[in-house]
Tab-separated table of C-alpha atoms and ligand atoms in Angstrom:
chain	number	residue	atom	x	y	z
G	260	MET	CA	104.150	53.030	-94.143
G	261	ILE	CA	103.273	53.351	-90.492
G	262	SER	CA	101.235	54.723	-88.695
G	263	PHE	CA	101.424	58.059	-86.854
G	264	ASP	CA	100.875	56.344	-83.014
G	265	GLU	CA	103.109	53.089	-84.258
G	266	TYR	CA	106.581	54.999	-84.793
G	267	ARG	CA	106.045	57.838	-81.984
G	268	GLU	CA	106.834	54.835	-80.072
G	269	ARG	CA	109.002	53.708	-81.529
G	270	VAL	CA	110.662	57.355	-80.792
G	271	LEU	CA	110.556	57.593	-77.326
G	272	ALA	CA	111.105	54.589	-76.832
G	273	LEU	CA	114.817	54.916	-78.325
G	274	GLY	CA	115.694	57.518	-74.731
G	275	SER	CA	116.296	56.470	-70.895
G	276	ALA	CA	115.587	59.344	-68.919
G	277	LEU	CA	119.648	60.394	-67.915
G	278	SER	CA	121.152	60.445	-64.527
G	279	THR	CA	120.958	63.026	-61.931
G	280	GLU	CA	122.017	66.022	-59.950
G	281	ALA	CA	121.266	69.429	-57.033
G	282	VAL	CA	120.673	72.827	-59.824
G	283	PRO	CA	120.010	75.908	-58.472
G	284	LEU	CA	116.124	77.101	-59.327
G	285	HIS	CA	116.857	79.428	-62.169
G	286	ALA	CA	119.446	76.700	-63.943
G	287	ALA	CA	116.657	73.765	-63.941
G	288	GLN	CA	113.991	75.804	-65.893
G	289	GLY	CA	112.225	72.967	-68.516
G	290	MET	CA	113.919	70.299	-67.232
G	291	VAL	CA	113.156	67.584	-65.433
G	292	THR	CA	111.676	66.600	-61.028
G	293	ALA	CA	114.461	63.298	-60.001
G	294	GLU	CA	112.705	62.499	-56.963
G	295	PRO	CA	109.591	63.518	-55.500
G	296	VAL	CA	109.608	67.526	-53.246
G	297	PHE	CA	107.873	67.736	-49.974
G	298	ALA	CA	107.158	70.836	-48.943
G	299	ARG	CA	109.811	73.003	-45.692
G	300	PHE	CA	108.236	75.523	-44.904
G	301	ALA	CA	104.038	75.729	-44.673
G	302	VAL	CA	102.953	78.521	-47.849
G	303	PRO	CA	101.570	80.744	-46.300
G	304	PRO	CA	104.184	79.937	-43.582
G	305	PHE	CA	102.138	82.525	-40.848
G	306	ASP	CA	98.956	83.729	-40.542
G	307	ASN	CA	98.943	87.073	-42.342
G	308	SER	CA	97.244	90.596	-43.037
G	309	ALA	CA	96.127	90.755	-47.156
G	310	MET	CA	95.906	94.425	-46.708
G	311	ASP	CA	97.641	97.934	-45.048
G	312	GLY	CA	95.465	99.007	-42.548
G	313	PHE	CA	94.848	97.248	-38.270
G	314	ALA	CA	94.914	94.290	-36.859
G	315	VAL	CA	91.544	93.977	-34.218
G	316	ARG	CA	89.657	92.070	-32.446
G	317	SER	CA	85.677	91.435	-34.377
G	318	GLU	CA	84.288	92.511	-31.496
G	319	ASP	CA	86.173	95.653	-30.785
G	320	VAL	CA	84.732	97.317	-34.174
G	321	ALA	CA	81.601	95.908	-34.142
G	322	ASP	CA	79.210	98.803	-32.975
G	323	ALA	CA	82.053	101.434	-35.302
G	324	PRO	CA	82.528	103.857	-35.650
G	325	VAL	CA	85.038	103.697	-32.796
G	326	THR	CA	88.193	104.886	-31.706
G	327	LEU	CA	91.440	103.047	-30.661
G	328	ARG	CA	95.058	102.992	-29.155
G	329	VAL	CA	97.231	102.169	-31.276
G	330	ALA	CA	99.866	100.451	-29.746
G	331	ALA	CA	101.687	99.270	-31.989
G	332	ASP	CA	103.226	99.176	-35.507
G	333	ILE	CA	103.835	95.699	-37.721
G	334	PRO	CA	105.437	96.470	-41.181
G	335	ALA	CA	106.149	92.965	-43.171
G	336	GLY	CA	109.348	91.139	-41.690
G	337	ARG	CA	109.013	92.097	-38.410
G	338	THR	CA	109.429	88.587	-36.700
G	339	ASP	CA	108.500	89.846	-32.384
G	340	ILE	CA	105.062	90.671	-32.638
G	341	PRO	CA	103.050	90.802	-29.633
G	342	GLU	CA	99.762	90.612	-28.064
G	343	LEU	CA	96.561	92.858	-29.216
G	344	GLU	CA	95.596	93.983	-25.951
G	345	PRO	CA	91.634	94.207	-26.188
G	346	GLY	CA	90.571	97.263	-26.554
G	347	THR	CA	93.350	97.935	-28.251
G	348	ALA	CA	94.355	98.232	-32.539
G	349	MET	CA	97.935	97.324	-34.115
G	350	ARG	CA	98.993	99.460	-37.494
G	351	ILE	CA	99.342	96.092	-40.053
G	352	MET	CA	101.135	96.193	-43.144
G	353	THR	CA	100.295	93.848	-45.858
G	354	GLY	CA	102.441	90.808	-45.758
G	355	ALA	CA	102.957	91.631	-41.705
G	356	PRO	CA	102.907	88.571	-39.688
G	357	MET	CA	99.142	88.868	-37.335
G	358	PRO	CA	99.166	89.755	-33.276
G	359	LYS	CA	97.904	87.352	-31.463
G	360	GLY	CA	95.251	88.208	-29.942
G	361	ALA	CA	93.392	89.317	-33.183
G	362	ASP	CA	91.552	88.128	-35.487
G	363	ALA	CA	90.335	90.929	-38.655
G	364	ILE	CA	91.712	92.807	-40.856
G	365	VAL	CA	90.541	96.958	-41.352
G	366	GLN	CA	91.938	97.661	-44.655
G	367	VAL	CA	93.375	100.885	-44.056
G	368	GLU	CA	90.851	102.854	-46.659
G	369	LYS	CA	87.864	102.055	-43.645
G	370	THR	CA	89.116	104.383	-41.437
G	371	ALA	CA	89.450	107.916	-40.797
G	372	ASN	CA	92.190	109.943	-42.720
G	373	PRO	CA	93.225	107.209	-44.377
G	374	GLY	CA	96.800	109.454	-46.060
G	375	GLN	CA	97.305	110.255	-42.900
G	376	ASN	CA	96.766	106.722	-40.838
G	377	MET	CA	99.846	105.577	-43.468
G	378	LEU	CA	101.999	108.430	-43.172
G	379	GLY	CA	105.373	107.884	-41.158
G	380	GLU	CA	104.771	106.787	-37.477
G	381	ALA	CA	101.871	105.384	-36.699
G	382	PRO	CA	99.314	106.885	-35.300
G	383	ASP	CA	98.253	107.119	-31.332
G	384	GLU	CA	94.350	105.610	-32.295
G	385	VAL	CA	92.878	104.786	-35.341
G	386	THR	CA	88.397	104.999	-35.643
G	387	ILE	CA	87.941	102.908	-37.865
G	388	LEU	CA	84.459	103.321	-39.633
G	389	GLU	CA	82.812	99.993	-40.343
G	390	ALA	CA	82.664	96.853	-38.515
G	391	VAL	CA	84.393	93.535	-39.923
G	392	PRO	CA	83.560	89.822	-39.686
G	393	THR	CA	86.623	87.618	-37.386
G	394	GLY	CA	88.984	86.259	-40.137
G	395	ARG	CA	88.459	89.841	-42.829
G	396	ASN	CA	91.708	90.196	-44.251
G	397	LEU	CA	93.418	87.052	-43.616
G	398	ARG	CA	96.217	84.733	-45.543
G	399	LEU	CA	96.199	81.427	-42.980
G	400	ALA	CA	99.575	79.780	-42.584
G	401	GLY	CA	99.585	76.592	-44.428
G	402	GLU	CA	96.056	77.629	-46.357
G	403	ASP	CA	97.847	76.607	-49.456
G	404	ILE	CA	99.642	73.906	-49.093
G	405	ALA	CA	101.458	71.739	-45.604
G	406	ALA	CA	104.648	71.846	-44.544
G	407	GLY	CA	105.697	68.914	-44.733
G	408	GLU	CA	103.369	68.026	-48.294
G	409	LEU	CA	104.258	66.296	-50.825
G	410	ALA	CA	104.630	69.536	-53.120
G	411	VAL	CA	105.516	68.302	-56.942
G	412	GLU	CA	106.248	64.123	-57.679
G	413	ALA	CA	109.424	63.141	-59.963
G	414	GLY	CA	108.889	62.983	-64.008
G	415	VAL	CA	107.748	66.775	-63.647
G	416	ARG	CA	108.746	69.440	-65.990
G	417	LEU	CA	109.415	72.389	-63.756
G	418	GLY	CA	109.291	76.015	-65.321
G	419	ALA	CA	108.635	79.482	-63.972
G	420	THR	CA	105.133	78.717	-61.353
G	421	GLN	CA	107.181	75.140	-60.305
G	422	LEU	CA	110.239	76.721	-59.873
G	423	SER	CA	109.234	79.792	-57.753
G	424	ALA	CA	106.188	77.257	-55.986
G	425	LEU	CA	109.876	75.002	-54.593
G	426	ALA	CA	111.850	78.575	-54.145
G	427	SER	CA	108.229	79.530	-52.204
G	428	ILE	CA	108.413	75.833	-49.730
G	429	GLY	CA	111.542	76.414	-48.390
G	430	HIS	CA	114.143	74.546	-51.118
G	431	GLY	CA	116.305	77.337	-52.585
G	432	TYR	CA	118.061	73.672	-54.997
G	433	VAL	CA	116.436	70.929	-56.664
G	434	THR	CA	116.874	66.966	-58.038
G	435	VAL	CA	117.569	67.056	-61.257
G	436	HIS	CA	117.846	64.702	-64.828
G	437	ARG	CA	120.353	66.206	-66.864
G	438	ARG	CA	119.997	68.571	-69.884
G	439	PRO	CA	119.720	66.518	-72.962
G	440	VAL	CA	122.226	68.026	-75.080
G	441	ILE	CA	121.376	67.427	-78.305
G	442	GLY	CA	123.191	68.064	-81.631
G	443	VAL	CA	121.881	69.968	-84.712
G	444	LEU	CA	122.682	69.048	-87.891
G	445	SER	CA	121.033	70.321	-91.364
G	446	THR	CA	122.172	68.822	-94.855
G	447	GLY	CA	122.034	70.156	-98.070
G	448	SER	CA	124.272	72.016	-100.513
G	449	GLU	CA	121.575	74.032	-101.876
G	450	LEU	CA	122.051	75.782	-97.564
G	451	ARG	CA	122.765	78.990	-97.017
G	452	LYS	CA	123.806	80.446	-93.302
G	453	PRO	CA	121.164	82.553	-92.020
G	454	GLY	CA	122.135	86.397	-93.506
G	455	GLU	CA	124.187	85.259	-96.382
G	456	ASP	CA	123.172	86.748	-99.685
G	457	LEU	CA	121.739	83.272	-101.868
G	458	LEU	CA	122.635	82.576	-105.340
G	459	PRO	CA	120.087	81.679	-107.811
G	460	GLY	CA	119.032	77.553	-106.426
G	461	GLN	CA	120.365	78.416	-103.100
G	462	ILE	CA	117.863	79.530	-99.798
G	463	PRO	CA	118.888	80.367	-95.642
G	464	ASP	CA	119.122	77.060	-93.757
G	465	SER	CA	115.940	78.008	-91.169
G	466	ASN	CA	115.889	74.674	-89.755
G	467	SER	CA	119.369	74.937	-87.465
G	468	THR	CA	117.300	77.740	-86.453
G	469	LEU	CA	114.090	75.766	-86.112
G	470	VAL	CA	115.578	72.562	-84.491
G	471	ARG	CA	117.633	74.709	-81.902
G	472	LEU	CA	115.552	77.122	-80.823
G	473	MET	CA	112.634	74.495	-80.210
G	474	VAL	CA	115.556	71.815	-78.619
G	475	ARG	CA	115.627	74.604	-75.540
G	476	ASP	CA	111.797	75.194	-75.292
G	477	ALA	CA	112.021	71.133	-74.908
G	478	GLY	CA	114.342	71.618	-72.093
G	479	GLY	CA	117.470	70.154	-74.227
G	480	ARG	CA	120.654	71.542	-74.709
G	481	ASP	CA	121.102	73.128	-78.008
G	482	ILE	CA	124.393	72.252	-80.050
G	483	LEU	CA	125.630	72.838	-83.770
G	484	LEU	CA	126.955	70.635	-85.683
G	485	SER	CA	129.306	72.346	-88.595
G	486	SER	CA	125.930	72.869	-91.403
G	487	SER	CA	126.982	69.596	-93.441
G	488	THR	CA	127.316	69.765	-97.414
G	489	ASP	CA	125.981	67.009	-99.192
G	490	ASP	CA	129.116	65.600	-98.524
G	491	VAL	CA	129.141	61.395	-97.110
G	492	ASP	CA	132.441	61.573	-95.601
G	493	ARG	CA	132.189	64.861	-94.308
G	494	PHE	CA	128.657	63.680	-92.718
G	495	GLY	CA	129.908	60.568	-91.380
G	496	ALA	CA	133.174	62.160	-89.820
G	497	THR	CA	131.374	65.648	-87.842
G	498	ILE	CA	128.749	63.188	-86.334
G	499	GLU	CA	132.186	60.353	-84.752
G	500	GLU	CA	133.538	64.027	-83.425
G	501	HIS	CA	130.133	64.793	-81.644
G	502	GLY	CA	131.015	61.556	-78.940
G	503	TYR	CA	129.686	63.553	-76.061
G	504	LEU	CA	125.616	64.193	-77.137
G	505	ASP	CA	122.518	62.632	-75.448
G	506	ALA	CA	121.084	62.680	-79.671
G	507	LEU	CA	121.222	63.773	-82.583
G	508	ILE	CA	119.035	65.523	-84.915
G	509	THR	CA	119.123	65.740	-88.621
G	510	THR	CA	117.277	67.339	-91.507
G	511	GLY	CA	116.911	67.136	-94.440
G	512	GLY	CA	118.439	64.149	-96.503
G	513	VAL	CA	115.745	61.210	-96.261
G	514	SER	CA	113.635	61.247	-99.061
G	515	ALA	CA	114.729	59.083	-102.208
G	516	GLY	CA	116.668	61.917	-103.820
G	517	ALA	CA	120.323	60.993	-105.667
G	518	PHE	CA	122.664	63.186	-102.737
G	519	ASP	CA	120.202	62.459	-99.522
G	520	VAL	CA	123.901	61.313	-97.791
G	521	VAL	CA	121.398	61.106	-94.407
G	522	LYS	CA	120.458	57.727	-95.540
G	523	GLU	CA	123.292	56.448	-96.957
G	524	TYR	CA	125.576	56.538	-94.127
G	525	LEU	CA	122.608	56.429	-91.301
G	526	THR	CA	120.862	53.517	-92.820
G	527	LYS	CA	124.766	51.366	-92.002
G	528	GLN	CA	124.842	52.303	-88.746
G	529	GLY	CA	121.904	51.071	-87.857
G	530	VAL	CA	119.449	54.093	-88.240
G	531	ASP	CA	115.993	52.903	-90.104
G	532	PHE	CA	114.026	55.438	-92.153
G	533	VAL	CA	110.754	54.280	-92.889
G	534	ALA	CA	106.861	56.624	-94.073
G	535	VAL	CA	105.623	57.174	-91.584
G	536	ALA	CA	101.950	57.826	-92.866
G	537	GLN	CA	101.195	61.233	-92.411
G	538	GLN	CA	101.228	64.696	-93.741
G	539	PRO	CA	103.620	66.975	-93.995
G	540	GLY	CA	106.877	64.290	-92.225
G	541	LYS	CA	106.491	61.219	-94.157
G	542	PRO	CA	110.080	60.300	-94.578
G	543	GLN	CA	111.418	59.150	-90.673
G	544	GLY	CA	114.290	57.572	-90.332
G	545	SER	CA	115.613	57.055	-86.007
G	546	GLY	CA	118.017	54.227	-84.545
G	547	MET	CA	121.128	54.045	-82.264
G	548	ILE	CA	123.983	55.272	-83.569
G	549	THR	CA	127.691	54.371	-81.019
G	550	ILE	CA	130.263	57.286	-81.208
G	551	GLY	CA	132.653	55.817	-79.590
G	552	ASP	CA	131.488	53.119	-77.411
G	553	ARG	CA	128.426	55.044	-76.640
G	554	PRO	CA	125.048	54.814	-77.432
G	555	ILE	CA	123.336	57.590	-78.419
G	556	PRO	CA	119.751	58.100	-80.237
G	557	VAL	CA	119.368	59.785	-83.937
G	558	LEU	CA	116.690	61.217	-85.089
G	559	CYS	CA	116.391	62.260	-88.875
G	560	LEU	CA	113.615	65.104	-89.637
G	561	PRO	CA	112.713	65.818	-93.473
G	562	GLY	CA	113.846	68.987	-94.561
G	563	ASN	CA	111.005	70.861	-96.084
G	564	PRO	CA	110.456	73.007	-92.414
G	565	VAL	CA	106.850	72.780	-92.392
G	566	SER	CA	107.351	68.558	-92.388
G	567	VAL	CA	110.407	69.916	-89.122
G	568	PHE	CA	108.378	71.697	-86.613
G	569	VAL	CA	105.699	69.081	-87.076
G	570	SER	CA	108.089	65.961	-86.896
G	571	MET	CA	110.130	68.203	-83.600
G	572	LYS	CA	106.749	68.758	-82.423
G	573	VAL	CA	105.526	64.951	-82.032
G	574	TYR	CA	108.293	62.848	-81.927
G	575	GLY	CA	111.862	65.428	-81.400
G	576	GLU	CA	109.961	66.512	-77.947
G	577	GLY	CA	109.394	63.266	-76.850
G	578	LEU	CA	113.108	62.060	-76.497
G	579	ILE	CA	113.837	65.369	-75.093
G	580	ALA	CA	111.892	64.092	-72.688
G	581	THR	CA	111.639	60.614	-71.801
G	582	LEU	CA	115.650	61.302	-71.954
G	583	SER	CA	114.980	63.886	-69.032
G	584	GLY	CA	113.144	61.694	-67.286
G	585	GLN	CA	109.414	62.926	-67.459
G	586	SER	CA	106.735	60.338	-66.509
G	587	ASP	CA	103.875	62.181	-69.362
G	588	THR	CA	104.892	62.624	-71.846
G	589	ASP	CA	101.348	62.182	-73.684
G	590	ILE	CA	100.524	65.354	-75.914
G	591	PRO	CA	97.483	67.052	-74.790
G	592	TRP	CA	95.016	67.113	-77.910
G	593	GLN	CA	91.646	68.302	-77.406
G	594	PHE	CA	88.730	68.220	-79.392
G	595	TRP	CA	87.520	71.545	-80.950
G	596	LYS	CA	84.603	72.094	-83.435
G	597	SER	CA	85.750	73.353	-87.718
G	598	GLY	CA	85.237	76.447	-89.003
G	599	ALA	CA	86.500	75.866	-92.491
G	600	SER	CA	86.368	72.302	-94.939
G	601	TRP	CA	89.270	70.807	-96.988
G	602	THR	CA	90.584	68.115	-98.340
G	603	THR	CA	93.542	65.526	-96.094
G	604	PRO	CA	95.706	63.111	-97.770
G	605	ALA	CA	94.545	59.958	-98.849
G	606	GLY	CA	95.781	57.114	-96.616
G	607	ARG	CA	97.994	59.389	-93.965
G	608	ALA	CA	96.747	61.368	-91.486
G	609	GLN	CA	97.556	65.178	-91.599
G	610	PHE	CA	98.954	67.478	-89.282
G	611	MET	CA	97.725	70.951	-89.825
G	612	PRO	CA	98.695	74.411	-88.821
G	613	VAL	CA	95.849	75.730	-87.276
G	614	VAL	CA	94.577	78.779	-85.184
G	615	ALA	CA	91.681	79.988	-83.529
G	616	ASP	CA	88.741	81.720	-84.616
G	617	GLY	CA	86.719	82.650	-81.381
G	618	ASP	CA	85.178	79.137	-80.659
G	619	ARG	CA	86.352	77.046	-84.135
G	620	VAL	CA	89.570	75.903	-84.951
G	621	ILE	CA	90.802	77.393	-88.098
G	622	PRO	CA	94.203	76.262	-90.910
G	623	ALA	CA	96.872	79.115	-90.107
G	624	ALA	CA	97.390	80.275	-93.442
G	625	ALA	CA	96.147	80.041	-97.198
G	626	GLY	CA	98.200	76.789	-98.247
G	627	GLY	CA	97.190	74.888	-95.356
G	628	SER	CA	100.198	71.800	-94.588
G	629	LYS	CA	102.328	72.466	-97.393
G	630	SER	CA	105.081	71.558	-96.062
G	631	HIS	CA	107.314	74.353	-97.936
G	632	LEU	CA	105.023	77.159	-96.510
G	633	VAL	CA	107.574	78.086	-93.934
G	634	TYR	CA	107.603	81.862	-93.910
G	635	SER	CA	104.003	81.223	-92.747
G	636	LEU	CA	104.396	78.560	-90.025
G	637	MET	CA	104.668	81.164	-87.498
G	638	LYS	CA	101.652	82.360	-87.280
G	639	THR	CA	101.071	78.416	-85.857
G	640	ARG	CA	98.758	78.448	-82.514
G	641	GLY	CA	97.950	74.811	-82.693
G	642	LEU	CA	98.031	71.492	-85.165
G	643	ALA	CA	94.688	69.563	-86.125
G	644	TYR	CA	95.465	65.813	-85.819
G	645	ILE	CA	93.438	64.240	-88.986
G	646	PRO	CA	93.836	60.503	-88.981
G	647	ALA	CA	94.788	58.896	-91.843
G	648	GLU	CA	91.235	57.054	-92.858
G	649	VAL	CA	89.598	61.142	-92.647
G	650	GLU	CA	89.663	62.179	-96.470
G	651	SER	CA	88.037	65.730	-95.463
G	652	VAL	CA	87.539	67.744	-92.933
G	653	ASP	CA	84.186	69.739	-93.031
G	654	GLU	CA	83.110	72.955	-91.337
G	655	GLY	CA	81.583	71.728	-87.790
G	656	ASP	CA	83.724	68.222	-87.945
G	657	ASP	CA	85.190	67.649	-84.401
G	658	VAL	CA	88.927	67.719	-84.762
G	659	ARG	CA	91.583	67.103	-81.971
G	660	VAL	CA	94.212	69.971	-81.233
G	661	TRP	CA	97.882	70.332	-79.961
G	662	TRP	CA	97.645	74.020	-78.726
G	663	LEU	CA	101.455	74.869	-78.873
B	102	LIG	N1	110.583	61.141	-105.354
B	102	LIG	C1	110.516	61.396	-103.766
B	102	LIG	N2	110.364	62.584	-103.936
B	102	LIG	C2	110.422	63.685	-102.472
B	102	LIG	C3	109.613	62.278	-101.202
B	102	LIG	C4	108.787	61.333	-101.773
B	102	LIG	O1	108.410	59.981	-100.863
B	102	LIG	N3	109.315	60.994	-103.114
B	102	LIG	N4	109.064	62.995	-100.770
B	102	LIG	C5	109.090	64.519	-100.255
B	102	LIG	C6	108.234	64.834	-99.079
B	102	LIG	S1	106.638	64.249	-98.398
B	102	LIG	C7	109.258	65.926	-98.852
B	102	LIG	S2	108.450	65.733	-97.048
B	102	LIG	C8	110.903	65.595	-98.995
B	102	LIG	C9	111.843	65.392	-98.154
B	102	LIG	O2	113.078	64.950	-98.719
B	102	LIG	P1	114.353	66.054	-98.110
B	102	LIG	O3	114.144	65.133	-96.470
B	102	LIG	O4	114.806	64.860	-97.968
B	102	LIG	O5	115.360	67.127	-97.192
B	102	LIG	P2	115.609	67.882	-98.722
B	102	LIG	O6	115.768	67.262	-100.424
B	102	LIG	O7	117.006	68.352	-98.709
B	102	LIG	O8	114.544	69.570	-98.978
B	102	LIG	C10	113.641	68.992	-99.025
B	102	LIG	C11	113.012	70.604	-98.914
B	102	LIG	O9	113.038	71.444	-97.879
B	102	LIG	C12	114.024	72.550	-98.560
B	102	LIG	N5	115.307	71.764	-97.026
B	102	LIG	C13	116.365	70.569	-96.715
B	102	LIG	N6	116.948	72.083	-95.581
B	102	LIG	C14	116.319	72.927	-94.927
B	102	LIG	C15	117.065	73.734	-94.073
B	102	LIG	N7	118.210	73.348	-93.044
B	102	LIG	N8	116.493	74.770	-93.999
B	102	LIG	C16	115.661	74.877	-95.445
B	102	LIG	N9	115.010	74.300	-95.682
B	102	LIG	C17	115.123	73.938	-96.167
B	102	LIG	C18	114.959	71.850	-99.212
B	102	LIG	O10	115.412	72.704	-99.837
B	102	LIG	C19	113.847	70.805	-99.524
B	102	LIG	O11	113.507	72.186	-101.234
B	102	LIG	O12	110.626	64.465	-100.274
B	102	LIG	C20	109.452	65.154	-101.336
B	102	LIG	N10	110.170	64.904	-102.490
B	103	LIG	O1	106.620	63.938	-95.605
B	103	LIG	MO1	107.311	65.497	-96.947
B	103	LIG	O2	106.757	66.578	-94.952
B	103	LIG	O3	105.110	66.127	-96.706
B	103	LIG	O4	106.199	67.564	-97.405
């Protein structure tokens, strides 16, 4: 048997970063930067008010209460900003640019008649009730990031917060690696499409849904290859039709069964089938096949649904990350104390689906890591990793957890 760490390295080495393209921000979710991105604009781009209220010179309101003439009104978006004369105030809204000469904002609640002061036109004068120190309620240009600064390095996966950050620093497009197109193929003559009725001996194909959506979550584009029966010629013909794929992920047919077409066909194409010292997910296949003249990485996952989930997390997502150009593919393990005791298979690392119970970690379902418990899988919030040499976990033990 090969160890989990060695097998994961082998799988990740199958992929290399795909070509690059410039993509509008809203279309780049889950994609990975192909080059460093620098700030065109500072954040904030100009000094502005953090409150609806009045811009003043703090020295003019040191002896509050004090009444000042309101010399101008500055809504957000105003671009021609007059200078504040000593002894006057300007009405200002949250996000509006600070007038030159002002050094603090008095929020409207700290003025006399606050309701009147924000109704319609600015009042002629305002009575400030409390003194404010210099800098109060101000947001300074560049306090988050300065123009020209490195904002995001190459190799970083982009989500909603990264992409909104790129918008805020002046970009409409981002140069990323092409989104990997991943073929998903579930095998097994017992499988019926989701929603279809079952004859005795048949089961719904849940793996196709699981793998397709995990591919999407990992930043790939999923293509469902017509779900194959246990017929080796049809299986081979189906794969040959999809030479444009960047990778292929199959489920089922990798153990010792008599009708394992995946193994039969793909071994001849160069896929290596091995036993990995882990539970669930022991039987695995991986390698490069050639469709037309294109070499394509292939992962063959076992059929059991929990094995598929674990294998997609630790291998499938890693392969998609390397195809996407992601620089950090390490699993973000954290150490947590166990809140339960359980046994683990001798000589195999265990991936236990877990949830947090206060500050402890416990199995997510009564059945533990049994690989057929497809319904209970949805309770999982993390995967605990128990190394191969450990044979039982006791309450209070430190365990490595990957929170999902
Ligand atoms: N003699 C041995 N038998 C088995 C071994 C072994 O070492 N020797 N390993 C066991 C382990 S561990 C696993 S994991 C499974 C892997 O089996 P396969 O990859 O060959 O998968 P199948 O036999 O096709 O299916 C296994 C199981 O999963 C269900 N399944 C399959 N596809 C789907 C799907 N798309 N959606 C939902 N469920 C699916 C299938 O009905 C089976 O119950 O082998 C053990 N056996
Ligand atoms: O490796 Mo299997 O996944 O234990 O059921």
